[in-house]
Tab-separated table of C-alpha atoms in Angstrom:
chain	number	residue	atom	x	y	z
I	386	MET	CA	-79.379	7.820	-15.770
I	387	LYS	CA	-77.411	10.192	-17.241
I	388	LEU	CA	-74.698	7.964	-17.883
I	389	SER	CA	-76.418	5.745	-19.696
I	390	SER	CA	-77.941	7.678	-22.030
I	391	PHE	CA	-74.486	8.938	-22.851
I	392	LEU	CA	-73.351	5.274	-23.313
I	393	ILE	CA	-76.259	4.474	-25.273
I	394	THR	CA	-75.726	7.485	-27.454
I	395	LEU	CA	-71.792	6.445	-27.705
I	396	LEU	CA	-72.985	3.052	-28.740
I	397	LEU	CA	-75.148	4.482	-31.492
I	398	LEU	CA	-72.752	6.682	-32.993
I	399	ILE	CA	-69.864	4.025	-33.298
I	400	ALA	CA	-72.302	1.817	-34.739
I	401	LEU	CA	-73.485	4.742	-37.471
I	402	SER	CA	-69.667	5.325	-38.126
I	403	LEU	CA	-69.055	1.456	-38.853
I	404	LEU	CA	-72.068	1.069	-40.940
I	405	ALA	CA	-70.703	4.500	-42.846
I	406	GLY	CA	-67.505	2.315	-43.458
I	407	CYS	CA	-69.464	-0.543	-44.951
I	408	GLN	CA	-70.092	1.699	-48.301
I	409	PRO	CA	-72.674	-0.609	-50.348
I	410	GLU	CA	-70.475	-1.246	-53.707
I	411	THR	CA	-73.395	0.523	-55.538
I	412	GLU	CA	-72.345	3.518	-53.682
I	413	ARG	CA	-68.544	3.308	-54.316
I	414	PRO	CA	-66.856	5.122	-56.855
I	415	THR	CA	-66.076	3.368	-60.356
I	416	TYR	CA	-62.988	3.397	-62.128
I	417	THR	CA	-61.872	1.860	-65.393
I	418	ILE	CA	-59.083	-0.447	-65.835
I	419	GLY	CA	-58.129	-0.624	-69.633
I	420	TYR	CA	-56.204	-3.799	-69.900
I	421	MET	CA	-54.222	-4.155	-73.747
I	422	ASN	CA	-55.574	-7.830	-75.074
I	423	CYS	CA	-52.055	-10.244	-75.757
I	424	ASN	CA	-53.753	-12.575	-77.521
I	425	SER	CA	-57.966	-12.310	-77.484
I	426	GLU	CA	-60.767	-10.111	-75.350
I	427	ALA	CA	-62.058	-13.629	-74.159
I	428	GLU	CA	-58.264	-14.538	-72.708
I	429	THR	CA	-57.847	-10.842	-71.168
I	430	ILE	CA	-61.400	-11.084	-69.250
I	431	GLN	CA	-60.844	-14.142	-68.239
I	432	ARG	CA	-56.827	-13.889	-66.765
I	433	PHE	CA	-57.699	-10.193	-65.548
I	434	GLN	CA	-61.369	-10.605	-63.636
I	435	PRO	CA	-59.989	-11.729	-60.384
I	436	LEU	CA	-57.033	-9.203	-60.223
I	437	THR	CA	-59.333	-6.781	-60.965
I	438	ARG	CA	-61.500	-7.894	-58.481
I	439	TYR	CA	-58.951	-8.211	-55.798
I	440	LEU	CA	-57.858	-4.453	-56.500
I	441	GLY	CA	-61.690	-3.396	-56.056
I	442	GLU	CA	-61.719	-5.762	-52.933
I	443	LYS	CA	-58.577	-3.935	-51.371
I	444	LEU	CA	-59.206	-0.081	-52.424
I	445	GLY	CA	-63.069	-0.222	-51.452
I	446	VAL	CA	-64.092	0.788	-54.878
I	447	ASN	CA	-65.247	-0.125	-57.973
I	448	PHE	CA	-63.427	-1.451	-60.972
I	449	LYS	CA	-64.314	-1.883	-64.667
I	450	LEU	CA	-62.293	-4.048	-66.526
I	451	VAL	CA	-62.364	-2.822	-70.478
I	452	PRO	CA	-60.149	-4.926	-72.648
I	453	VAL	CA	-58.710	-3.338	-75.390
I	454	ASP	CA	-57.038	-3.726	-79.177
I	455	THR	CA	-53.426	-2.379	-78.654
I	456	GLN	CA	-54.102	-0.596	-81.847
I	457	ASP	CA	-56.798	1.303	-80.208
I	458	PHE	CA	-55.416	2.434	-76.976
I	459	PRO	CA	-53.790	5.368	-77.360
I	460	GLU	CA	-56.826	7.331	-78.875
I	461	ARG	CA	-59.325	5.829	-76.411
I	462	PHE	CA	-57.169	6.527	-73.303
I	463	LYS	CA	-56.159	9.960	-74.510
I	464	ALA	CA	-60.326	10.574	-74.658
I	465	GLY	CA	-60.151	9.787	-70.827
I	466	GLU	CA	-61.939	6.264	-71.164
I	467	PHE	CA	-59.335	4.782	-69.036
I	468	ASP	CA	-58.239	5.854	-65.348
I	469	PHE	CA	-55.749	3.225	-65.022
I	470	THR	CA	-53.658	0.960	-67.946
I	471	HIS	CA	-52.283	-2.179	-68.095
I	472	THR	CA	-50.103	-2.421	-71.518
I	473	ASN	CA	-47.106	-3.621	-72.748
I	474	SER	CA	-44.083	-1.336	-72.329
I	475	LEU	CA	-43.992	0.286	-75.123
I	476	LEU	CA	-47.496	1.482	-75.346
I	477	TYR	CA	-46.368	2.356	-71.485
I	478	ILE	CA	-44.003	4.926	-73.200
I	479	ILE	CA	-46.126	6.425	-76.051
I	480	LEU	CA	-48.602	7.290	-73.337
I	481	HIS	CA	-46.095	8.445	-70.583
I	482	LYS	CA	-44.951	10.584	-73.428
I	483	GLU	CA	-47.993	11.685	-75.178
I	484	ALA	CA	-50.679	11.627	-72.327
I	485	GLY	CA	-48.385	11.802	-69.055
I	486	LEU	CA	-49.233	8.367	-68.085
I	487	SER	CA	-47.523	7.800	-64.790
I	488	LEU	CA	-45.684	4.360	-64.155
I	489	VAL	CA	-47.616	2.030	-61.485
I	490	ALA	CA	-45.983	-1.181	-61.460
I	491	THR	CA	-44.443	-3.587	-63.276
I	492	GLU	CA	-45.503	-7.222	-63.942
I	493	ARG	CA	-43.238	-10.213	-62.891
I	494	ARG	CA	-43.301	-13.242	-65.552
I	495	GLY	CA	-40.764	-15.580	-66.495
I	496	GLU	CA	-36.849	-15.690	-66.061
I	497	TYR	CA	-36.026	-12.195	-66.362
I	498	GLY	CA	-38.571	-11.279	-63.889
I	499	SER	CA	-39.746	-7.716	-64.693
I	500	ARG	CA	-37.870	-7.489	-67.570
I	501	THR	CA	-38.309	-8.965	-70.975
I	502	ALA	CA	-36.174	-9.564	-74.342
I	503	GLY	CA	-37.269	-10.325	-77.687
I	504	ALA	CA	-35.323	-12.805	-80.018
I	505	ILE	CA	-34.682	-13.790	-83.478
I	506	ILE	CA	-34.906	-17.464	-84.611
I	507	SER	CA	-34.545	-20.077	-87.374
I	508	ARG	CA	-34.671	-23.744	-87.251
I	509	LYS	CA	-31.799	-25.826	-86.374
I	510	GLY	CA	-30.538	-27.145	-89.582
I	511	SER	CA	-31.398	-24.060	-91.709
I	512	GLY	CA	-28.160	-23.186	-91.778
I	513	ILE	CA	-28.987	-19.698	-90.576
I	514	LYS	CA	-27.141	-18.591	-87.973
I	515	THR	CA	-26.035	-15.183	-88.271
I	516	ILE	CA	-27.603	-11.782	-89.036
I	517	ASP	CA	-25.973	-11.826	-92.079
I	518	ASP	CA	-27.383	-15.250	-92.790
I	519	MET	CA	-30.664	-13.901	-92.889
I	520	LYS	CA	-30.098	-11.744	-96.215
I	521	GLY	CA	-33.226	-12.207	-99.090
I	522	LYS	CA	-34.916	-14.426	-96.311
I	523	ARG	CA	-38.669	-14.756	-95.104
I	524	MET	CA	-39.452	-13.463	-91.876
I	525	LEU	CA	-42.214	-13.605	-89.376
I	526	PHE	CA	-42.926	-10.499	-86.825
I	527	GLY	CA	-45.120	-10.201	-84.137
I	528	PRO	CA	-47.762	-7.535	-83.907
I	529	GLN	CA	-45.765	-3.998	-84.629
I	530	LEU	CA	-46.395	-2.556	-81.344
I	531	ALA	CA	-45.207	-5.621	-79.355
I	532	PRO	CA	-42.091	-4.243	-77.998
I	533	SER	CA	-40.231	-8.238	-77.825
I	534	GLY	CA	-42.328	-9.509	-80.551
I	535	PHE	CA	-41.437	-6.540	-83.395
I	536	LEU	CA	-39.484	-3.563	-81.981
I	537	ALA	CA	-36.419	-5.461	-80.444
I	538	GLN	CA	-35.791	-7.670	-83.211
I	539	TYR	CA	-36.563	-4.631	-85.667
I	540	ASP	CA	-33.342	-2.837	-83.781
I	541	LEU	CA	-31.263	-5.954	-82.942
I	542	MET	CA	-30.846	-5.826	-87.239
I	543	LEU	CA	-30.363	-2.084	-87.498
I	544	GLN	CA	-27.713	-2.196	-85.082
I	545	ALA	CA	-26.052	-5.048	-86.821
I	546	GLY	CA	-26.493	-2.686	-90.074
I	547	PHE	CA	-29.147	-5.114	-91.893
I	548	ASP	CA	-32.067	-2.961	-92.568
I	549	PRO	CA	-35.338	-5.097	-92.732
I	550	GLU	CA	-36.865	-3.084	-95.141
I	551	THR	CA	-34.222	-3.900	-97.848
I	552	ASP	CA	-32.534	-6.978	-96.481
I	553	LEU	CA	-34.946	-9.494	-96.057
I	554	SER	CA	-37.193	-10.835	-99.291
I	555	TYR	CA	-39.953	-10.776	-97.385
I	556	TYR	CA	-41.714	-10.029	-93.848
I	557	GLY	CA	-45.285	-10.442	-92.570
I	558	ILE	CA	-47.351	-10.318	-89.467
I	559	PRO	CA	-49.506	-13.310	-88.730
I	560	HIS	CA	-53.371	-12.705	-88.842
I	561	GLY	CA	-55.872	-13.096	-85.703
I	562	SER	CA	-55.109	-14.005	-82.178
I	563	PHE	CA	-52.019	-15.651	-80.678
I	564	LYS	CA	-49.763	-14.318	-83.058
I	565	HIS	CA	-46.148	-14.936	-80.844
I	566	GLU	CA	-46.828	-18.593	-80.832
I	567	LYS	CA	-47.721	-18.355	-84.583
I	568	VAL	CA	-44.335	-17.093	-85.223
I	569	VAL	CA	-42.636	-19.938	-83.236
I	570	TYR	CA	-44.586	-22.309	-85.306
I	571	GLY	CA	-44.087	-20.451	-88.512
I	572	VAL	CA	-40.421	-21.334	-88.269
I	573	TYR	CA	-40.772	-24.491	-86.909
I	574	PHE	CA	-43.022	-25.934	-89.523
I	575	GLY	CA	-41.016	-24.430	-92.370
I	576	ALA	CA	-43.240	-21.850	-93.619
I	577	TYR	CA	-40.716	-19.172	-92.653
I	578	ASP	CA	-37.017	-19.124	-92.633
I	579	VAL	CA	-36.909	-16.705	-89.315
I	580	ALA	CA	-38.771	-15.275	-86.785
I	581	ALA	CA	-39.281	-12.566	-84.353
I	582	ALA	CA	-39.999	-14.382	-80.971
I	583	PRO	CA	-40.583	-12.907	-77.502
I	584	ALA	CA	-37.788	-14.793	-75.019
I	585	LEU	CA	-40.913	-15.195	-72.568
I	586	ASP	CA	-43.219	-17.242	-74.993
I	587	LEU	CA	-40.110	-19.334	-76.199
I	588	GLU	CA	-39.161	-19.984	-72.800
I	589	THR	CA	-43.196	-20.735	-71.775
I	590	MET	CA	-43.537	-23.000	-74.742
I	591	ALA	CA	-40.189	-24.698	-73.810
I	592	ALA	CA	-41.454	-25.087	-70.127
I	593	GLU	CA	-44.874	-26.645	-71.516
I	594	GLY	CA	-42.964	-29.158	-73.926
I	595	LYS	CA	-44.312	-27.957	-77.135
I	596	ILE	CA	-40.658	-26.891	-78.239
I	597	ARG	CA	-37.096	-28.386	-77.729
I	598	ALA	CA	-34.375	-25.819	-77.024
I	599	ASP	CA	-32.573	-27.980	-79.675
I	600	ASP	CA	-35.187	-26.967	-82.375
I	601	PHE	CA	-34.053	-23.767	-83.199
I	602	ASN	CA	-30.942	-21.452	-83.453
I	603	ILE	CA	-30.794	-17.730	-81.308
I	604	ILE	CA	-29.561	-15.702	-84.103
I	605	GLY	CA	-29.642	-13.351	-81.540
I	606	GLN	CA	-31.582	-11.304	-78.576
I	607	SER	CA	-31.966	-8.269	-77.568
I	608	ARG	CA	-30.743	-6.325	-73.975
I	609	ILE	CA	-33.460	-6.732	-71.485
I	610	PHE	CA	-36.451	-4.250	-70.767
I	611	PRO	CA	-39.561	-3.937	-68.473
I	612	TYR	CA	-42.275	-5.839	-69.382
I	613	CYS	CA	-46.114	-5.209	-69.236
I	614	THR	CA	-46.930	-2.360	-66.982
I	615	PHE	CA	-49.447	-0.644	-65.098
I	616	GLY	CA	-49.878	2.876	-65.512
I	617	ALA	CA	-52.371	5.427	-63.844
I	618	ALA	CA	-54.187	8.741	-65.458
I	619	LYS	CA	-52.629	12.081	-64.319
I	620	ARG	CA	-55.888	13.234	-63.363
I	621	LEU	CA	-56.003	10.979	-60.743
I	622	ASP	CA	-55.889	11.467	-56.831
I	623	THR	CA	-52.032	10.198	-55.400
I	624	ASP	CA	-53.683	8.756	-52.501
I	625	LEU	CA	-55.589	6.620	-54.948
I	626	VAL	CA	-52.796	5.858	-57.056
I	627	ASN	CA	-50.626	5.078	-54.443
I	628	ARG	CA	-52.888	2.643	-52.570
I	629	PHE	CA	-53.239	0.827	-56.346
I	630	GLN	CA	-49.587	0.897	-56.532
I	631	ARG	CA	-49.527	-1.247	-52.908
I	632	ALA	CA	-52.147	-3.294	-53.571
I	633	LEU	CA	-49.943	-4.931	-56.322
I	634	LEU	CA	-46.929	-5.025	-54.629
I	635	GLU	CA	-48.695	-6.429	-51.890
I	636	LEU	CA	-49.689	-9.354	-53.980
I	637	THR	CA	-48.608	-12.826	-53.105
I	638	PRO	CA	-49.300	-16.266	-54.856
I	639	GLU	CA	-52.194	-17.150	-51.813
I	640	VAL	CA	-54.229	-14.442	-52.128
I	641	THR	CA	-57.575	-15.280	-53.499
I	642	VAL	CA	-60.752	-13.405	-54.305
I	643	GLU	CA	-64.256	-15.411	-54.943
I	644	LEU	CA	-65.568	-15.074	-58.388
I	645	ASP	CA	-68.990	-16.254	-59.502
I	646	GLY	CA	-68.888	-18.792	-56.523
I	647	GLU	CA	-65.696	-19.667	-57.150
I	648	VAL	CA	-62.024	-19.084	-55.037
I	649	VAL	CA	-59.374	-17.877	-57.688
I	650	LYS	CA	-55.559	-17.432	-56.609
I	651	VAL	CA	-54.907	-14.052	-58.061
I	652	LEU	CA	-51.746	-14.046	-59.241
I	653	ASP	CA	-52.357	-17.646	-61.120
I	654	GLY	CA	-55.209	-16.581	-62.580
I	655	ALA	CA	-53.364	-13.362	-63.940
I	656	TRP	CA	-50.598	-15.479	-65.580
I	657	VAL	CA	-48.120	-13.639	-63.334
I	658	ASP	CA	-45.367	-14.156	-60.568
I	659	GLY	CA	-46.017	-10.862	-58.485
I	660	PHE	CA	-45.408	-7.075	-59.446
I	661	ASP	CA	-42.495	-4.974	-59.282
I	662	GLN	CA	-41.557	-1.291	-58.478
I	663	LEU	CA	-39.514	0.479	-61.414
I	664	VAL	CA	-38.716	3.816	-62.000
I	665	ASP	CA	-39.316	5.525	-65.501
I	666	SER	CA	-35.787	5.555	-66.476
I	667	ASP	CA	-36.006	1.861	-66.145
I	668	TYR	CA	-37.635	2.445	-69.688
I	669	ASP	CA	-34.668	4.188	-71.354
I	670	PRO	CA	-33.658	1.150	-73.153
I	671	LEU	CA	-36.879	0.497	-74.694
I	672	ARG	CA	-36.647	4.113	-75.656
I	673	GLU	CA	-33.192	4.486	-77.034
I	674	MET	CA	-34.578	1.105	-79.691
I	675	ALA	CA	-37.615	3.020	-80.386
I	676	ARG	CA	-36.083	5.966	-81.505
I	677	ARG	CA	-33.186	3.907	-83.691
I	678	ALA	CA	-36.396	2.120	-85.369
I	679	ASN	CA	-38.139	5.325	-85.997
I	680	MET	CA	-41.488	3.975	-83.751
I	681	PRO	CA	-43.569	5.643	-81.862
I	682	PRO	CA	-43.356	7.510	-79.521
I	683	TYR	CA	-40.385	8.975	-81.612
I	684	GLN	CA	-41.507	8.442	-84.860
I	685	GLU	CA	-40.755	11.018	-87.769
I	686	PHE	CA	-42.100	10.866	-91.419
A	120	MET	CA	-38.072	-78.482	2.095
A	121	PRO	CA	-38.257	-77.158	-1.336
A	122	ASP	CA	-40.546	-79.352	-3.161
A	123	ARG	CA	-39.884	-80.268	-7.466
A	124	PHE	CA	-41.422	-77.178	-8.359
A	125	ASP	CA	-39.349	-74.617	-6.567
A	126	MET	CA	-36.474	-76.767	-7.465
A	127	LEU	CA	-37.533	-76.202	-11.041
A	128	HIS	CA	-37.942	-72.610	-10.710
A	129	LEU	CA	-34.628	-72.246	-8.922
A	130	VAL	CA	-32.518	-74.392	-11.758
A	131	GLY	CA	-34.765	-71.914	-14.477
A	132	LEU	CA	-33.296	-68.734	-12.422
A	133	LEU	CA	-29.830	-70.063	-12.238
A	134	VAL	CA	-30.189	-70.974	-16.234
A	135	VAL	CA	-30.928	-67.289	-16.556
A	136	ALA	CA	-28.255	-65.809	-14.227
A	137	GLY	CA	-25.835	-68.093	-15.941
A	138	GLY	CA	-26.900	-66.693	-19.476
A	139	LEU	CA	-26.814	-63.120	-18.495
A	140	LEU	CA	-23.535	-63.803	-16.750
A	141	LEU	CA	-22.006	-65.133	-20.151
A	142	LEU	CA	-23.287	-62.179	-22.010
A	143	VAL	CA	-21.728	-59.620	-19.868
A	144	LEU	CA	-18.325	-61.183	-19.859
A	145	THR	CA	-18.215	-62.157	-23.217
A	146	PRO	CA	-15.593	-59.848	-25.209
A	147	GLN	CA	-17.611	-57.383	-27.774
A	148	PRO	CA	-16.681	-58.410	-31.507
A	149	GLU	CA	-19.209	-55.596	-32.397
A	150	ALA	CA	-16.450	-52.398	-31.674
A	151	GLY	CA	-14.548	-53.675	-34.818
A	152	ALA	CA	-17.778	-53.909	-36.865
A	153	MET	CA	-18.822	-50.626	-35.828
A	154	HIS	CA	-15.640	-49.068	-37.017
A	155	GLY	CA	-16.016	-50.518	-40.201
A	156	GLY	CA	-19.581	-49.163	-40.530
A	157	ARG	CA	-18.946	-45.821	-39.825
A	158	LEU	CA	-16.465	-46.385	-42.486
A	159	ASP	CA	-18.585	-48.149	-45.108
A	160	ARG	CA	-20.852	-45.127	-44.215
A	161	ALA	CA	-18.562	-42.416	-44.861
A	162	MET	CA	-17.404	-44.029	-48.154
A	163	GLU	CA	-21.094	-44.370	-48.914
A	164	LYS	CA	-21.752	-40.723	-48.530
A	165	GLN	CA	-18.892	-39.250	-50.266
A	166	MET	CA	-19.678	-41.971	-53.397
A	167	LEU	CA	-23.004	-40.601	-53.129
A	168	ALA	CA	-21.462	-36.895	-53.509
A	169	ARG	CA	-19.199	-37.650	-56.160
A	170	ALA	CA	-21.879	-39.483	-58.166
A	171	ARG	CA	-24.552	-36.273	-57.813
A	172	THR	CA	-21.293	-33.862	-58.528
A	173	ASP	CA	-20.935	-35.833	-61.485
A	174	PHE	CA	-24.491	-36.512	-62.637
A	175	LEU	CA	-25.408	-32.561	-62.108
A	176	LYS	CA	-22.170	-31.727	-64.120
A	177	GLN	CA	-23.054	-34.220	-66.997
A	178	THR	CA	-26.618	-33.481	-67.278
A	179	TYR	CA	-26.300	-29.535	-67.074
A	180	ALA	CA	-23.239	-29.573	-69.431
A	181	PRO	CA	-24.763	-28.187	-72.331
A	182	VAL	CA	-26.059	-25.076	-70.289
A	183	VAL	CA	-22.689	-24.386	-68.902
A	184	ASP	CA	-21.514	-24.885	-72.659
A	185	LEU	CA	-23.941	-22.202	-73.935
A	186	THR	CA	-23.210	-20.078	-71.202
A	187	ALA	CA	-19.450	-20.278	-72.004
A	188	SER	CA	-19.673	-19.419	-75.768
A	189	GLY	CA	-22.135	-16.490	-74.771
A	190	GLU	CA	-25.655	-17.753	-75.784
A	191	TYR	CA	-27.389	-16.738	-72.782
A	192	ALA	CA	-30.948	-17.339	-74.558
A	193	ALA	CA	-30.217	-21.102	-75.694
A	194	ALA	CA	-29.145	-21.839	-72.384
A	195	LEU	CA	-31.749	-20.254	-70.622
A	196	LEU	CA	-34.251	-22.097	-72.952
A	197	LYS	CA	-32.122	-25.374	-72.374
A	198	LEU	CA	-32.431	-24.930	-68.510
A	199	LYS	CA	-36.109	-24.412	-68.723
A	200	GLU	CA	-36.320	-27.736	-70.739
A	201	LEU	CA	-34.214	-29.497	-68.122
A	202	GLY	CA	-36.174	-27.938	-65.459
A	203	ARG	CA	-39.059	-30.202	-66.939
A	204	GLU	CA	-37.450	-33.443	-65.606
A	205	TYR	CA	-35.815	-31.666	-62.697
A	206	PRO	CA	-37.902	-29.365	-61.118
A	207	GLY	CA	-36.434	-27.033	-58.254
A	208	GLU	CA	-32.947	-28.523	-58.661
A	209	PRO	CA	-30.707	-25.646	-56.831
A	210	HIS	CA	-28.026	-26.598	-59.445
A	211	GLY	CA	-30.460	-25.286	-62.160
A	212	ASP	CA	-31.209	-21.910	-59.706
A	213	ILE	CA	-27.376	-21.446	-59.274
A	214	LEU	CA	-26.602	-21.471	-63.327
A	215	ARG	CA	-29.717	-19.588	-64.332
A	216	GLY	CA	-28.258	-16.747	-61.665
A	217	GLU	CA	-24.806	-16.518	-63.477
A	218	ILE	CA	-26.854	-16.556	-66.767
A	219	LEU	CA	-29.034	-13.646	-65.618
A	220	LEU	CA	-26.263	-11.871	-63.790
A	221	ALA	CA	-24.169	-12.042	-67.531
A	222	GLN	CA	-27.143	-10.160	-68.958
A	223	GLN	CA	-27.592	-7.558	-66.080
A	224	ALA	CA	-30.597	-8.684	-65.017
A	225	TRP	CA	-29.483	-8.271	-60.702
A	226	GLN	CA	-32.790	-9.172	-59.447
A	227	PRO	CA	-33.701	-11.862	-61.081
A	228	ALA	CA	-30.104	-13.130	-60.624
A	229	THR	CA	-30.025	-12.354	-57.018
A	230	ALA	CA	-33.499	-14.192	-56.486
A	231	SER	CA	-32.124	-17.349	-58.230
A	232	PHE	CA	-28.615	-17.588	-56.161
A	233	VAL	CA	-31.062	-17.614	-52.776
A	234	ARG	CA	-33.165	-20.194	-54.379
A	235	GLY	CA	-29.955	-22.485	-55.407
A	236	VAL	CA	-28.153	-21.701	-52.117
A	237	LYS	CA	-31.130	-22.078	-49.539
A	238	GLY	CA	-31.893	-25.913	-51.527
A	239	ASN	CA	-27.873	-26.661	-51.179
A	240	GLY	CA	-25.323	-25.024	-48.874
A	241	ASP	CA	-22.533	-26.512	-50.730
A	242	TYR	CA	-22.379	-23.436	-52.987
A	243	VAL	CA	-21.221	-21.107	-50.649
A	244	ASP	CA	-18.827	-23.472	-49.102
A	245	ALA	CA	-15.239	-22.844	-50.634
A	246	LYS	CA	-14.532	-26.357	-50.202
A	247	SER	CA	-17.368	-28.279	-52.144
A	248	PRO	CA	-16.998	-29.711	-55.376
A	249	LEU	CA	-19.908	-27.723	-56.489
A	250	SER	CA	-18.939	-24.330	-54.945
A	251	ARG	CA	-19.742	-21.059	-56.402
A	252	TYR	CA	-17.811	-19.216	-53.500
A	253	GLU	CA	-16.166	-16.850	-55.792
A	254	SER	CA	-18.967	-16.221	-58.074
A	255	ILE	CA	-21.498	-15.455	-55.324
A	256	SER	CA	-18.900	-13.180	-53.725
A	257	ARG	CA	-18.994	-11.145	-56.943
A	258	VAL	CA	-22.368	-10.820	-57.203
A	259	VAL	CA	-22.576	-9.698	-53.464
A	260	ASP	CA	-19.698	-7.117	-53.963
A	261	GLU	CA	-21.112	-5.857	-56.995
A	262	GLY	CA	-24.705	-5.979	-56.343
A	263	LEU	CA	-24.137	-4.151	-52.903
A	264	ARG	CA	-22.603	-1.413	-54.808
A	265	GLN	CA	-25.072	-1.013	-57.727
A	266	VAL	CA	-28.343	-2.144	-56.336
A	267	GLY	CA	-27.053	0.290	-52.990
A	268	ALA	CA	-26.623	3.039	-55.088
A	269	GLN	CA	-30.253	2.628	-56.681
A	270	VAL	CA	-31.709	2.321	-53.052
A	271	LYS	CA	-30.232	5.387	-51.866
A	272	GLN	CA	-31.768	7.011	-54.898
A	273	HIS	CA	-35.077	5.416	-54.442
A	274	PRO	CA	-35.272	4.546	-50.862
A	275	ASP	CA	-39.109	3.647	-50.870
A	276	ASN	CA	-38.518	1.615	-53.732
A	277	SER	CA	-39.996	-2.045	-52.480
A	278	SER	CA	-38.587	-3.799	-55.157
A	279	LEU	CA	-34.946	-2.767	-54.694
A	280	GLN	CA	-35.274	-3.447	-50.831
A	281	GLU	CA	-35.934	-7.034	-51.544
A	282	THR	CA	-33.297	-7.240	-54.079
A	283	MET	CA	-31.333	-5.846	-50.948
A	284	ARG	CA	-32.313	-8.062	-48.458
A	285	ASP	CA	-31.535	-11.166	-50.888
A	286	LEU	CA	-28.021	-9.795	-51.227
A	287	TYR	CA	-27.686	-9.367	-47.456
A	288	TYR	CA	-28.675	-12.832	-47.467
A	289	LEU	CA	-25.900	-14.262	-49.918
A	290	GLN	CA	-23.421	-12.095	-47.856
A	291	SER	CA	-24.352	-13.970	-44.656
A	292	ARG	CA	-24.188	-17.640	-45.900
A	293	LEU	CA	-20.757	-16.851	-47.227
A	294	ALA	CA	-19.656	-15.537	-44.475
A	295	GLY	CA	-20.826	-18.673	-43.110
A	296	GLY	CA	-24.241	-18.183	-41.753
A	297	CYS	CA	-26.792	-20.741	-41.400
A	298	GLU	CA	-30.597	-20.316	-42.596
């Protein structure tokens, strides 16, 4: 009799502890991930919803996805709006220096894996084949805080003794979304003489058959540097950050989540091949570029 | 006394037995033909291998030329374009590995060589016309030195460990190890 009451109590205790483990979503802690908009807010939400759901399931917490405009990112992060960040590598080094953002994982996508580069292109047959040939020409850049669409090319020209501010007749940045594609098409259709194209966008457009390799002269390409990066605010618990990192590094193309009744592949949905664990010093080539180009976080007036 | 039906059976049996005997005793003209067939097949195999090598060299010539002149970005773009026609072709993976290596992109370069070698073992065969034995040896030697030093600094880094695994795989294939 005594033994059976002991067993019943034990079973009740086990059941209670199991129930405690299954914390309902409403009682889980909520953390915010700020995702930098690449092309548009709608695209950011569509791309990163499955990944955000996966991370929440894996860590047993709620994650709120917040699409953020690139220019607003530093200010909003410093105001404590985001616990985790997904930004380009230039924003990572800015937030690392100015607000103690720590490196979590780097996105792997395209030929260079977790690295990327910036290229300067002209249309084949234009006669513009070198940086010297660009004197007095019209150039189109990507957004100003884009490492592979602005900084890399700006630095490439400076290193060749070419000052974009005085040696080009004009340079501009396209309006609205899908700036990188607009830049490539700007040269393709002859509206501009040269353009600052991210290597990844050229590669994707060639793979999709939108452009042909023979359509362009590649005047120059920067050295490679890290691609888009996940970071964590310094106030976060180390164990949470480590689990977040592990969840990203363990992601394989087969991992799926259910979203609005649909089973979605997480990496495919985010247009990502996987995640790599880099170290902060891997970002030094980009820091050198930012210093030479007098750009944040090293800008001096 | 055997009746007519028995006689018919007996004659039938004799005809079958005679036929079998004839088959057994007849010299086999097949031996020579088989030897010829084997020769034909060997030649056919060699012709196919040569045609494949020539085809690959011709198709990927623009990539090789661009790489040789140091135009790595254009070479990668051309390779991407060819990938639309020949997706998963190991020759493309090997060339990609060489271009990425020239740009010091160790991790994707090593992964690309691994894909190429897994797709076609000729690239680690020193005697094959497609052989990249020398360049893959260099990748392994230099990679183990460089990435190995990084792993010592960051022993928990899973991405560096993955590259080391790729390098060890290539090393084992160069040494003649199978899949």
